[in-house]
Amino acid sequence: MYLLDVARLAWRTLLANKLRATLTMLGISIGVGAVIALLAVGAGVQSYITQQFSSAGTNLIVIIPGHIQQAGGNAFGPQAPLSMADYRAVEADTPFLVNTSASYGQAANLTFESNTTQVNVNGVTPSFKDVRNWNVRLGRFIDDSDNGGRSRVVVLGQTTTNDLFAGDDPLDKVIKINNIPFRVIGVMEAKGSTFLGDQDAVAFIPLSTAQERLFQKSALTANGDRRVSNILLQVTDDGARPVVEASVKDLLHERHHLAADAEDDFSVVSQAELIRTFSDVTSVLTTFLGAIAAISLLVGGVGIMNIMLVSVTERTREIGLRKAVGATSRAILSQFLTEAIFLSLLGGAIGIAIGIGGAYAISLIASGFTPVVKSSAIVLAVGFSFVVGLFFGIYPARRAARLNPIDALRYE
Amino acid sequence: MAAPDRQDRLARVDGHTLVIDARDLTKTYQMGEIEVHALRDATLQVHAGEFAAIMGPSGSGKSTLMNILGCLDQATTGTYLLDGVDVNRLKDNQLSAIRNRKIGFVFQSFNLLRRTSAIENVELPLIYAGVVGRQRYERARHALEAVGLGDRIHHHANELSGGQQQRVAIARALASQPSLILADEPTGNLDSVSGEEIMGLFQSLNEQSGITVIIVTHDLRIAMHTRRIIRIADGVITGDEPVLEQIVASHEPLTKSVVGDKAQAAG
């Protein structure tokens, strides 16, 4: 018996029982659809997160005060402030650096005429915009002379601008930060909101102005130096990252006079590491949800088995006749197995369409990310539904193949 | 058509090989504690070109004998050569192949596939014989023409009368050009007129095309259409004699000779 005949026969049998075939396929379609949709949403969220981190700048390493525990326990271990001296030492002694920036910031009240808003006011070095890959939309960014002169100039984030000026031109207007007047010299490009919050609800002033004028008291360290909230390092490439991290850790460990076996009182966090951590989390979640969805595929498979058993019983006489006219057990087996595999593959194909549609529907509701339908997910779904058809089809098909033709022909 | 006399028949038979050579066939079923002997030491020879009836009341073992002769079942003991092949030793798959090539079945209840056209029903054994495409279609069409249904090849079974359905079944039996046609109560589900037509068809297939036909029946009148009656009772062959007064069924002449088809299909 030729493959084409087997396929044609299976197809005709399915057409002869359209409603039954459709309902049986539905089980597989829902299972495959759920797996495809979840994998697509998972991959979409993952690429969204990666993109969000990358938009902060590339090959970034952040040094912050305090020790972040890797797992469990208190979130923060020993903590000591970072100082300008630390920053200068890191900048001077670390290899593979492209650029660096330090910042010191706190929440502060901004007022313009009757408008008031509270945002994070960050004192930054002029290099900040290059390290963070973040340019001004209007005016200019803080430059060396601003920083050297402790100028009272401010560059506003987009949200802050909207809150204070409501569409008016903000350039060269004077606003008050904690009642000290600052002149607006620029407006940053909008970065948008992420799961980390609104990146545009912010204002930037020269680092020296923040440390020595605006937040003068809180920025002062015990030995008369000035604090920094964090240090940003841009390294040449991802390969240089481990070297830079090790170098920074050694340097700061020594500078903070910590015993050789003591925990660091600061943390070196790399962007690449954060991306990996978040990717790992979403991968685990996606896999977990996908596995749950795969259970419904099994349920669909049981449905196929059930309907194939009914079909074998209904067609006992037909099977008897086929055997009488010369069908081998193998031919009967392949006939019923092909039917089961057709059901599951067709159901799988419909499920892929449902899954892709479902993923886009989810992305419309929870906007922000684009679902990513990987070809590997489709191959997986098709492969899985084939295996389900094979697995759940084999028992009914064997039952059909083993029927005794004499009994089968006599069956009423 | 006059019944050929005994000398005629023997002359024809002697010129042909044995299609069935069954010796001492026994079939025993185990029903719990009791052994049931459905068939005891049945010995039977049928030559190519014969037209015979196996007669017996129900429970006589005639179905068991037919199942064994039709290679649907195997005897417990004894030897059975079908067309020279010792089928009692064959495995399941080999039996399927033998049924496919050497035997055409005709059943009491036709056993046509529903929702399937006449020609597709007739193609069925050819599918399992590995005949494909145009050749398969043409052979099936010739078989349908041979039973006088050349104009109804695309009709579905439920659009045909009982007699026509049985003709489709006979065409299906003919399609693979078997050595033997085994018909189990072929007129049992038909009215007397259609039954007569079917017997006429068997007669002309046998007379004109030399096809070997064995009919299993409990009806003497049907058996009288053949030329030899083998009687069976309680699993034992009790009689085997030629039909001296053959009933010749009135039937329309065949539209086409099956022998011609055979030559065409072979060539």
Short mmCIF file of C-alpha atoms in Angstrom, two decimals, chain B residues 23-26 75-80 86 88:
data_model
loop_
_atom_site.label_atom_id
_atom_site.label_comp_id
_atom_site.label_asym_id
_atom_site.label_seq_id
_atom_site.Cartn_x
_atom_site.Cartn_y
_atom_site.Cartn_z
CA ARG B 23 -6.64 -33.31 2.77
CA ASP B 24 -7.86 -34.38 6.20
CA LEU B 25 -8.64 -30.86 7.35
CA THR B 26 -9.63 -30.73 10.99
CA ALA B 75 -6.87 -25.81 9.97
CA THR B 76 -5.79 -27.41 13.24
CA THR B 77 -4.46 -30.42 11.35
CA GLY B 78 -4.36 -31.54 7.71
CA THR B 79 -2.86 -30.02 4.60
CA TYR B 80 -4.32 -27.46 2.27
CA ASP B 86 0.76 -24.93 1.29
CA ASN B 88 -1.42 -24.04 6.44
#
